[in-house]
Amino acid sequence: MLTRIYVDNYKCLANFEYQPGTIQLILGGNGSGKSTIFEVLALLRALVIENGTTTELFPASTLTRWQQQNYQTFELSVAGNGGTYQYKLVVEHQPEALRSRIFQEQLSFDEHPLFSSQAGEGRLYQDDHTAGPTVLLDWNRSGLSLLSQRSASNKLHWFKEWIGRVYRIQINPYAMTPVSTEEQPHPSGNLANYASWYRHLSQEEPNVVFHLFNELREIIDGFESFSLTKEGENTRVLKAEVRDPSGKVLKYNFDELSEGQRALTGLYTLLAVMHEMQITLCIDEPDNYIMLAEIQPWLTEFAEMAEAHASQVLVISHHPEIINYFAPRDAVRFFRQHGGPVRVKPFTIDSAEHLPPAEIIARGWDHE
């Protein structure tokens, strides 16, 4: 799991360090950097896994306005695979040319190098830490993204698999279309590709679908299953099969479900995924579009599932139910003073006040 993230010179994150817990609520006012830290994790994932470019992902507009330097630094510490990984990325900006490039990229395991690059020259190390030859790299892309699976570099590929399962999610049911033209192994940030993600899960992860159907039968009246209807050589349309009061099974396009039902489907799919695999889930405002009576059952099961199956969950929310559930367990607060850099500190509750955490926040008692 992610144990540390350090960011310098990215938007409001300057010399910023955060050490997340296994299940943690992130609190803070608007503009305090909560979503920005999720954004950074998503960008690093895109760089390493999706072969993204620094010019696209880290434009000069992301530099911290009050710092007069052209280098951005990102560091991750990850516990797993029997040790600790350290990943470091330094992006060099050339604002006049409207481009950026990788100045330095390093990955180590228990302080032994697995990969390093400097100024376009990279070197891969095997699991026994012996060095391979140097290679010339595209300065605009992660060297890790170009490496294929090799038996002598399993440690490196464990890290790539981990970062591939870092999901930054803020569900938008209006974007969740029923049409899929291909299988997609990971969800997009707003679950717009839900049909394509479900298509992949139905083929590769049948246990996830089994758990999902069991959950949805409890929360969507009459729900039976999902099906994918062929409407072209590669096109499939996701349909919900729902039993009406007379017992007849009707099929509805996925976008004919209500916004709340689509949002719940996304939430419970993430829950089902956690039942079968370890993920790092960064979820922003999971309560959007959901009624209070609907969020509580998911919330309880969600926390239990994360703990039982060793997934990591970081949550941003202003919802009183979520605050009161998570804050006494583990919460931190992001804050900025006078528009300066973001800082983080534990959220503590004075037991003498006898007030729930959401009420304390509502009264402004958590402010500096």
CSV table of N, CA, C and O in Angstrom, one decimal, residues 236-314:
chain,number,residue,atom,x,y,z
A,236,ARG,N,-21.1,-3.5,-28.0
A,236,ARG,CA,-22.0,-4.1,-27.1
A,236,ARG,C,-22.7,-3.1,-26.3
A,236,ARG,O,-22.1,-2.0,-26.0
A,237,VAL,N,-24.0,-3.3,-26.0
A,237,VAL,CA,-24.8,-2.4,-25.2
A,237,VAL,C,-25.1,-3.1,-23.8
A,237,VAL,O,-25.6,-4.2,-23.8
A,238,LEU,N,-24.8,-2.4,-22.7
A,238,LEU,CA,-25.0,-2.9,-21.4
A,238,LEU,C,-26.5,-2.7,-21.0
A,238,LEU,O,-27.0,-1.6,-21.1
A,239,LYS,N,-27.1,-3.8,-20.7
A,239,LYS,CA,-28.5,-3.7,-20.3
A,239,LYS,C,-28.7,-4.3,-18.9
A,239,LYS,O,-28.1,-5.3,-18.5
A,240,ALA,N,-29.7,-3.7,-18.2
A,240,ALA,CA,-30.1,-4.3,-16.9
A,240,ALA,C,-31.3,-5.1,-17.0
A,240,ALA,O,-32.3,-4.7,-17.7
A,241,GLU,N,-31.3,-6.3,-16.5
A,241,GLU,CA,-32.5,-7.2,-16.5
A,241,GLU,C,-33.2,-7.1,-15.2
A,241,GLU,O,-32.6,-7.4,-14.1
A,242,VAL,N,-34.4,-6.6,-15.2
A,242,VAL,CA,-35.2,-6.3,-14.0
A,242,VAL,C,-36.5,-7.0,-14.1
A,242,VAL,O,-37.2,-6.9,-15.1
A,243,ARG,N,-36.9,-7.6,-13.0
A,243,ARG,CA,-38.2,-8.3,-12.9
A,243,ARG,C,-39.2,-7.4,-12.4
A,243,ARG,O,-39.1,-6.8,-11.3
A,244,ASP,N,-40.4,-7.3,-13.1
A,244,ASP,CA,-41.5,-6.4,-12.7
A,244,ASP,C,-42.4,-7.1,-11.7
A,244,ASP,O,-42.2,-8.3,-11.4
A,245,PRO,N,-43.4,-6.4,-11.2
A,245,PRO,CA,-44.2,-7.1,-10.1
A,245,PRO,C,-44.9,-8.3,-10.6
A,245,PRO,O,-45.3,-9.2,-9.8
A,246,SER,N,-45.2,-8.4,-11.9
A,246,SER,CA,-45.9,-9.6,-12.4
A,246,SER,C,-44.9,-10.8,-12.6
A,246,SER,O,-45.4,-11.9,-12.9
A,247,GLY,N,-43.6,-10.6,-12.4
A,247,GLY,CA,-42.6,-11.6,-12.6
A,247,GLY,C,-42.0,-11.7,-13.9
A,247,GLY,O,-41.0,-12.5,-14.1
A,248,LYS,N,-42.4,-10.8,-14.8
A,248,LYS,CA,-41.8,-10.7,-16.1
A,248,LYS,C,-40.4,-10.0,-16.1
A,248,LYS,O,-40.3,-8.9,-15.4
A,249,VAL,N,-39.4,-10.5,-16.8
A,249,VAL,CA,-38.1,-9.9,-16.8
A,249,VAL,C,-38.0,-8.9,-18.0
A,249,VAL,O,-38.2,-9.3,-19.1
A,250,LEU,N,-37.7,-7.7,-17.7
A,250,LEU,CA,-37.6,-6.6,-18.7
A,250,LEU,C,-36.2,-6.2,-18.8
A,250,LEU,O,-35.4,-6.2,-17.8
A,251,LYS,N,-35.8,-5.7,-20.0
A,251,LYS,CA,-34.4,-5.3,-20.2
A,251,LYS,C,-34.4,-3.7,-20.4
A,251,LYS,O,-35.2,-3.2,-21.2
A,252,TYR,N,-33.5,-3.1,-19.7
A,252,TYR,CA,-33.4,-1.6,-19.8
A,252,TYR,C,-31.9,-1.3,-20.2
A,252,TYR,O,-31.0,-1.9,-19.6
A,253,ASN,N,-31.7,-0.4,-21.1
A,253,ASN,CA,-30.4,0.1,-21.3
A,253,ASN,C,-29.9,0.7,-20.0
A,253,ASN,O,-30.6,1.3,-19.2
A,254,PHE,N,-28.6,0.5,-19.8
A,254,PHE,CA,-28.0,1.0,-18.5
A,254,PHE,C,-28.3,2.4,-18.2
A,254,PHE,O,-28.5,2.8,-17.0
A,255,ASP,N,-28.3,3.3,-19.2
A,255,ASP,CA,-28.6,4.7,-18.9
A,255,ASP,C,-30.1,5.0,-18.7
A,255,ASP,O,-30.4,6.1,-18.4
A,256,GLU,N,-30.9,4.0,-18.7
A,256,GLU,CA,-32.3,4.1,-18.3
A,256,GLU,C,-32.5,4.0,-16.8
A,256,GLU,O,-33.6,4.3,-16.3
A,257,LEU,N,-31.5,3.4,-16.2
A,257,LEU,CA,-31.5,3.4,-14.7
A,257,LEU,C,-31.4,4.8,-14.2
A,257,LEU,O,-30.9,5.7,-14.9
A,258,SER,N,-31.9,5.1,-13.0
A,258,SER,CA,-31.8,6.4,-12.4
A,258,SER,C,-30.3,6.8,-12.2
A,258,SER,O,-29.4,5.9,-12.1
A,259,GLU,N,-30.0,8.1,-12.0
A,259,GLU,CA,-28.7,8.5,-11.7
A,259,GLU,C,-28.2,7.8,-10.4
A,259,GLU,O,-27.0,7.4,-10.3
A,260,GLY,N,-29.0,7.8,-9.4
A,260,GLY,CA,-28.6,7.2,-8.1
A,260,GLY,C,-28.3,5.7,-8.3
A,260,GLY,O,-27.4,5.1,-7.7
A,261,GLN,N,-29.1,5.0,-9.1
A,261,GLN,CA,-28.9,3.5,-9.3
A,261,GLN,C,-27.6,3.3,-10.1
A,261,GLN,O,-26.8,2.4,-9.8
A,262,ARG,N,-27.3,4.2,-11.0
A,262,ARG,CA,-26.0,4.0,-11.7
A,262,ARG,C,-24.8,4.3,-10.8
A,262,ARG,O,-23.8,3.6,-10.9
A,263,ALA,N,-25.0,5.4,-10.0
A,263,ALA,CA,-23.9,5.7,-9.0
A,263,ALA,C,-23.7,4.5,-8.0
A,263,ALA,O,-22.6,4.1,-7.7
A,264,LEU,N,-24.8,3.9,-7.5
A,264,LEU,CA,-24.7,2.8,-6.6
A,264,LEU,C,-24.1,1.6,-7.3
A,264,LEU,O,-23.3,0.8,-6.7
A,265,THR,N,-24.4,1.4,-8.6
A,265,THR,CA,-23.8,0.3,-9.3
A,265,THR,C,-22.3,0.5,-9.4
A,265,THR,O,-21.5,-0.5,-9.2
A,266,GLY,N,-21.8,1.7,-9.6
A,266,GLY,CA,-20.4,1.9,-9.6
A,266,GLY,C,-19.8,1.7,-8.3
A,266,GLY,O,-18.7,1.0,-8.2
A,267,LEU,N,-20.4,2.1,-7.2
A,267,LEU,CA,-19.9,1.9,-5.9
A,267,LEU,C,-19.8,0.5,-5.5
A,267,LEU,O,-18.8,0.0,-5.0
A,268,TYR,N,-20.8,-0.3,-5.8
A,268,TYR,CA,-20.8,-1.7,-5.5
A,268,TYR,C,-19.9,-2.5,-6.4
A,268,TYR,O,-19.5,-3.6,-6.0
A,269,THR,N,-19.7,-2.0,-7.6
A,269,THR,CA,-18.7,-2.7,-8.4
A,269,THR,C,-17.3,-2.6,-7.8
A,269,THR,O,-16.5,-3.5,-7.8
A,270,LEU,N,-17.0,-1.4,-7.3
A,270,LEU,CA,-15.7,-1.2,-6.7
A,270,LEU,C,-15.6,-2.1,-5.4
A,270,LEU,O,-14.5,-2.7,-5.1
A,271,LEU,N,-16.7,-2.3,-4.7
A,271,LEU,CA,-16.7,-3.1,-3.6
A,271,LEU,C,-16.5,-4.6,-4.0
A,271,LEU,O,-15.7,-5.3,-3.4
A,272,ALA,N,-17.1,-5.0,-5.1
A,272,ALA,CA,-16.9,-6.4,-5.6
A,272,ALA,C,-15.5,-6.6,-6.0
A,272,ALA,O,-14.9,-7.7,-5.8
A,273,VAL,N,-14.9,-5.6,-6.7
A,273,VAL,CA,-13.5,-5.7,-7.1
A,273,VAL,C,-12.6,-5.9,-5.9
A,273,VAL,O,-11.7,-6.7,-5.9
A,274,MET,N,-12.8,-5.1,-4.8
A,274,MET,CA,-12.0,-5.3,-3.6
A,274,MET,C,-12.1,-6.7,-3.0
A,274,MET,O,-11.2,-7.1,-2.3
A,275,HIS,N,-13.2,-7.4,-3.3
A,275,HIS,CA,-13.4,-8.7,-2.8
A,275,HIS,C,-12.4,-9.7,-3.4
A,275,HIS,O,-12.1,-10.7,-2.8
A,276,GLU,N,-12.0,-9.4,-4.6
A,276,GLU,CA,-11.1,-10.3,-5.4
A,276,GLU,C,-9.7,-9.8,-5.6
A,276,GLU,O,-8.8,-10.6,-5.9
A,277,MET,N,-9.4,-8.5,-5.4
A,277,MET,CA,-8.0,-8.1,-5.6
A,277,MET,C,-7.7,-6.9,-4.8
A,277,MET,O,-8.7,-6.2,-4.3
A,278,GLN,N,-6.5,-6.6,-4.5
A,278,GLN,CA,-6.0,-5.5,-3.7
A,278,GLN,C,-5.9,-4.3,-4.6
A,278,GLN,O,-5.2,-4.3,-5.6
A,279,ILE,N,-6.5,-3.2,-4.2
A,279,ILE,CA,-6.4,-2.0,-5.0
A,279,ILE,C,-6.1,-0.8,-4.0
A,279,ILE,O,-6.3,-0.9,-2.8
A,280,THR,N,-5.7,0.3,-4.6
A,280,THR,CA,-5.6,1.5,-3.8
A,280,THR,C,-6.6,2.5,-4.4
A,280,THR,O,-6.5,2.9,-5.6
A,281,LEU,N,-7.7,2.7,-3.7
A,281,LEU,CA,-8.8,3.4,-4.2
A,281,LEU,C,-8.8,4.8,-3.6
A,281,LEU,O,-8.9,5.0,-2.3
A,282,CYS,N,-8.8,5.8,-4.4
A,282,CYS,CA,-8.9,7.2,-4.0
A,282,CYS,C,-10.2,7.7,-4.5
A,282,CYS,O,-10.4,8.0,-5.7
A,283,ILE,N,-11.2,7.8,-3.6
A,283,ILE,CA,-12.6,8.1,-4.1
A,283,ILE,C,-13.0,9.4,-3.5
A,283,ILE,O,-12.9,9.7,-2.3
A,284,ASP,N,-13.5,10.3,-4.4
A,284,ASP,CA,-13.8,11.7,-4.1
A,284,ASP,C,-15.3,11.8,-4.1
A,284,ASP,O,-16.0,11.5,-5.1
A,285,GLU,N,-15.9,12.2,-3.0
A,285,GLU,CA,-17.3,12.4,-2.8
A,285,GLU,C,-18.2,11.2,-3.3
A,285,GLU,O,-19.0,11.3,-4.2
A,286,PRO,N,-18.0,10.0,-2.6
A,286,PRO,CA,-18.8,8.9,-3.0
A,286,PRO,C,-20.2,9.0,-2.8
A,286,PRO,O,-21.0,8.2,-3.3
A,287,ASP,N,-20.6,10.0,-2.0
A,287,ASP,CA,-22.0,10.1,-1.6
A,287,ASP,C,-22.8,10.9,-2.6
A,287,ASP,O,-24.1,11.0,-2.5
A,288,ASN,N,-22.2,11.5,-3.6
A,288,ASN,CA,-22.9,12.3,-4.6
A,288,ASN,C,-24.0,11.4,-5.3
A,288,ASN,O,-23.7,10.2,-5.6
A,289,TYR,N,-25.2,11.9,-5.4
A,289,TYR,CA,-26.3,11.2,-6.1
A,289,TYR,C,-26.9,10.1,-5.3
A,289,TYR,O,-27.8,9.4,-5.7
A,290,ILE,N,-26.4,9.9,-4.0
A,290,ILE,CA,-26.9,8.8,-3.2
A,290,ILE,C,-27.7,9.3,-2.0
A,290,ILE,O,-27.2,10.3,-1.3
A,291,MET,N,-28.8,8.7,-1.7
A,291,MET,CA,-29.6,9.1,-0.5
A,291,MET,C,-28.9,8.6,0.8
A,291,MET,O,-28.1,7.6,0.7
A,292,LEU,N,-29.2,9.2,1.9
A,292,LEU,CA,-28.6,8.9,3.2
A,292,LEU,C,-28.8,7.4,3.5
A,292,LEU,O,-27.9,6.7,4.0
A,293,ALA,N,-30.0,6.9,3.3
A,293,ALA,CA,-30.4,5.6,3.6
A,293,ALA,C,-29.6,4.6,2.8
A,293,ALA,O,-29.4,3.4,3.2
A,294,GLU,N,-29.1,5.0,1.6
A,294,GLU,CA,-28.4,4.1,0.7
A,294,GLU,C,-26.9,4.1,1.0
A,294,GLU,O,-26.2,3.1,0.7
A,295,ILE,N,-26.3,5.2,1.5
A,295,ILE,CA,-24.9,5.3,1.7
A,295,ILE,C,-24.4,4.5,2.9
A,295,ILE,O,-23.3,3.9,2.9
A,296,GLN,N,-25.3,4.4,4.0
A,296,GLN,CA,-24.8,3.8,5.2
A,296,GLN,C,-24.5,2.3,5.0
A,296,GLN,O,-23.4,1.8,5.4
A,297,PRO,N,-25.4,1.5,4.3
A,297,PRO,CA,-25.0,0.0,4.1
A,297,PRO,C,-23.7,-0.1,3.3
A,297,PRO,O,-22.9,-1.0,3.6
A,298,TRP,N,-23.6,0.7,2.3
A,298,TRP,CA,-22.4,0.6,1.5
A,298,TRP,C,-21.2,1.0,2.3
A,298,TRP,O,-20.1,0.3,2.2
A,299,LEU,N,-21.3,2.0,3.1
A,299,LEU,CA,-20.2,2.5,3.9
A,299,LEU,C,-19.6,1.5,4.8
A,299,LEU,O,-18.4,1.2,4.9
A,300,THR,N,-20.5,0.8,5.5
A,300,THR,CA,-20.1,-0.2,6.5
A,300,THR,C,-19.4,-1.4,5.8
A,300,THR,O,-18.4,-1.8,6.2
A,301,GLU,N,-20.1,-1.9,4.7
A,301,GLU,CA,-19.5,-3.0,4.0
A,301,GLU,C,-18.2,-2.6,3.3
A,301,GLU,O,-17.2,-3.4,3.2
A,302,PHE,N,-18.1,-1.4,2.9
A,302,PHE,CA,-16.9,-0.9,2.2
A,302,PHE,C,-15.7,-0.9,3.1
A,302,PHE,O,-14.6,-1.4,2.7
A,303,ALA,N,-15.9,-0.4,4.3
A,303,ALA,CA,-14.7,-0.4,5.3
A,303,ALA,C,-14.3,-1.8,5.7
A,303,ALA,O,-13.2,-2.1,5.8
A,304,GLU,N,-15.3,-2.6,5.9
A,304,GLU,CA,-15.0,-4.0,6.3
A,304,GLU,C,-14.3,-4.8,5.2
A,304,GLU,O,-13.4,-5.5,5.4
A,305,MET,N,-14.7,-4.5,3.9
A,305,MET,CA,-14.1,-5.2,2.8
A,305,MET,C,-12.7,-4.8,2.6
A,305,MET,O,-11.8,-5.6,2.3
A,306,ALA,N,-12.4,-3.5,2.7
A,306,ALA,CA,-11.1,-3.0,2.6
A,306,ALA,C,-10.1,-3.6,3.6
A,306,ALA,O,-9.0,-4.0,3.3
A,307,GLU,N,-10.6,-3.7,4.8
A,307,GLU,CA,-9.8,-4.2,5.9
A,307,GLU,C,-9.5,-5.7,5.7
A,307,GLU,O,-8.4,-6.3,5.9
A,308,ALA,N,-10.6,-6.5,5.3
A,308,ALA,CA,-10.5,-7.9,5.2
A,308,ALA,C,-9.6,-8.3,4.0
A,308,ALA,O,-9.0,-9.4,4.0
A,309,HIS,N,-9.6,-7.5,3.0
A,309,HIS,CA,-8.9,-7.9,1.7
A,309,HIS,C,-7.7,-7.0,1.4
A,309,HIS,O,-7.2,-7.1,0.3
A,310,ALA,N,-7.2,-6.3,2.4
A,310,ALA,CA,-6.0,-5.6,2.4
A,310,ALA,C,-5.9,-4.5,1.2
A,310,ALA,O,-4.8,-4.3,0.7
A,311,SER,N,-7.0,-4.0,0.9
A,311,SER,CA,-7.0,-2.8,0.0
A,311,SER,C,-6.8,-1.5,0.8
A,311,SER,O,-7.1,-1.5,2.0
A,312,GLN,N,-6.4,-0.5,0.1
A,312,GLN,CA,-6.2,0.8,0.7
A,312,GLN,C,-7.3,1.7,0.2
A,312,GLN,O,-7.5,1.8,-1.0
A,313,VAL,N,-7.9,2.5,1.1
A,313,VAL,CA,-9.0,3.4,0.7
A,313,VAL,C,-8.7,4.8,1.3
A,313,VAL,O,-8.6,4.9,2.5
A,314,LEU,N,-8.7,5.8,0.4
A,314,LEU,CA,-8.6,7.2,0.8
A,314,LEU,C,-9.8,7.9,0.3
A,314,LEU,O,-10.2,7.8,-0.9
